[in-house]
PDB file of C-alpha atoms in Angstrom:
ATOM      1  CA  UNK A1382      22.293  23.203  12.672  1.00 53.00           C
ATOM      2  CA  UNK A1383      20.375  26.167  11.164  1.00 72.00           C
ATOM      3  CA  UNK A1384      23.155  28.918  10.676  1.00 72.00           C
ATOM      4  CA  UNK A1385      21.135  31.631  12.282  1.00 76.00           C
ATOM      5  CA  UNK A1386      21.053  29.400  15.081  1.00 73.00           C
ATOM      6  CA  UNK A1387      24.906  28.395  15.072  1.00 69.00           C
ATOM      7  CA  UNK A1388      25.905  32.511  15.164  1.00 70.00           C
ATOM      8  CA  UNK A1389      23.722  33.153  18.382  1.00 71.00           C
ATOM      9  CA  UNK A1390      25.737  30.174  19.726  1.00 66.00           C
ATOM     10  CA  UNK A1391      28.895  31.599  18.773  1.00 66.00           C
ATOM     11  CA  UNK A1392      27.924  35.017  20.256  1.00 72.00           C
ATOM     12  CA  UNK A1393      27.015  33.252  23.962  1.00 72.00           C
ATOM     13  CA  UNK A1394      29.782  31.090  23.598  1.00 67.00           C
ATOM     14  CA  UNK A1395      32.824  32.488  21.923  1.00 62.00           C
ATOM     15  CA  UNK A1396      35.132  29.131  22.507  1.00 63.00           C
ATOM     16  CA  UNK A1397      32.846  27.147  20.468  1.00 64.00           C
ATOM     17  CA  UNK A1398      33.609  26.235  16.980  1.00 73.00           C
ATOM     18  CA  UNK A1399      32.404  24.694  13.675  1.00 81.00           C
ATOM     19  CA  UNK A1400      35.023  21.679  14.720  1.00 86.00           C
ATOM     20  CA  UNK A1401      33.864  21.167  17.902  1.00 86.00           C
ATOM     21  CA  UNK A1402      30.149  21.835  16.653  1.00 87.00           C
ATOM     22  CA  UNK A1403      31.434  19.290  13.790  1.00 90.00           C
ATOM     23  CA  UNK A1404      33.190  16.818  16.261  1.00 93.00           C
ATOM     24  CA  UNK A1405      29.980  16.832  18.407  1.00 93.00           C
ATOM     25  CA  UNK A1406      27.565  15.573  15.533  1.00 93.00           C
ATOM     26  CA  UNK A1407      30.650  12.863  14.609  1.00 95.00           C
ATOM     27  CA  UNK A1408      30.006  11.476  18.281  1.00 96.00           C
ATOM     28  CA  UNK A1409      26.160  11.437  18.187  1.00 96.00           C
ATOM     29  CA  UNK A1410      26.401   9.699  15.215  1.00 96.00           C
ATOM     30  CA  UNK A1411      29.011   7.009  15.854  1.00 97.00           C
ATOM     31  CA  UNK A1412      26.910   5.999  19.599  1.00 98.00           C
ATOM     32  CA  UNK A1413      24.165   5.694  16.822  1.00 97.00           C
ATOM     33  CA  UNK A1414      26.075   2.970  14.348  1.00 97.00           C
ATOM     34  CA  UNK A1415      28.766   1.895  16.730  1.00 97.00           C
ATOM     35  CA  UNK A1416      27.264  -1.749  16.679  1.00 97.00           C
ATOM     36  CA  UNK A1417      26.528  -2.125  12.973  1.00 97.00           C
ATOM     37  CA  UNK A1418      27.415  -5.378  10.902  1.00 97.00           C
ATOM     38  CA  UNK A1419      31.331  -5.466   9.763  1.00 97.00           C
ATOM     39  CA  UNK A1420      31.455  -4.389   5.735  1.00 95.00           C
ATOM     40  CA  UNK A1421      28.405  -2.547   5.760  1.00 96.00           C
ATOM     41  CA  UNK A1422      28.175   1.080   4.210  1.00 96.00           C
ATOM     42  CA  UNK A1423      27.793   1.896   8.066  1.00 97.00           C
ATOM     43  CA  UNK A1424      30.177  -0.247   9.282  1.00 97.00           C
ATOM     44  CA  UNK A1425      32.531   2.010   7.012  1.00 96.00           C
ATOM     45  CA  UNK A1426      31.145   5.433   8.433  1.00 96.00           C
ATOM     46  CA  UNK A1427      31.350   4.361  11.928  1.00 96.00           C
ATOM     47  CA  UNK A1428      35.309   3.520  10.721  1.00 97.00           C
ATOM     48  CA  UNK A1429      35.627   7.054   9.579  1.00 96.00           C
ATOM     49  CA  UNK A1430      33.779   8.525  12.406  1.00 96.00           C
ATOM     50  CA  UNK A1431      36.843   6.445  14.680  1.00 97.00           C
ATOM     51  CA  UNK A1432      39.284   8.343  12.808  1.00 96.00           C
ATOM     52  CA  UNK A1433      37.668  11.808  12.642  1.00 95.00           C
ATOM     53  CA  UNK A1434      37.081  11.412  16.090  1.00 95.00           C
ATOM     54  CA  UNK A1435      40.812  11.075  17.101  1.00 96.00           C
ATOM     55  CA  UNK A1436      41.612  13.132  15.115  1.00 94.00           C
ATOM     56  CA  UNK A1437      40.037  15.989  16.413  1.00 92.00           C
ATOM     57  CA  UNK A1438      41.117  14.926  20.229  1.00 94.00           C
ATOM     58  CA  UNK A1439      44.557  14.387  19.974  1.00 94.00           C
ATOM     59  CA  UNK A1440      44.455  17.762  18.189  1.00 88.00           C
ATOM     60  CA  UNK A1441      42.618  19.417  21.233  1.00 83.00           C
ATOM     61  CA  UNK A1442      45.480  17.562  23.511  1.00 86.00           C
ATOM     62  CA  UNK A1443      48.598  19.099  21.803  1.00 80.00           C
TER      63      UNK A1443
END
């Protein structure tokens, strides 16, 4: 996201931030790979994605 582009954001809509901009793309991306071959270089991402993904909500649930 072009950062000009990402401050007008953040002016209409103080509550967002670069996490949840962040855990957004790591969504979009893992509904992209999420059926990928096991031990691919993807297969890995979409692992990482899982994690980063968690992450971020149990965070938000706290």
């Amino acid at each position: 996201m072009e950062k000009r582009h990402r401050n007008q954001l953040r002016e209409r809509f103080p509550l967002i931030t670069d996490k949840h901009v962040k855990y957004n793309r790591a969504v979009t991306r893992y509904e992209e790979i999420k059926r990928v071959q096991k031990g691919s270089n993807e297969h890995k991402e979409k692992l990482l994605l899982a994690h980063l993904i968690s992450e971020y909500e149990n965070e938000k649930s706290e």
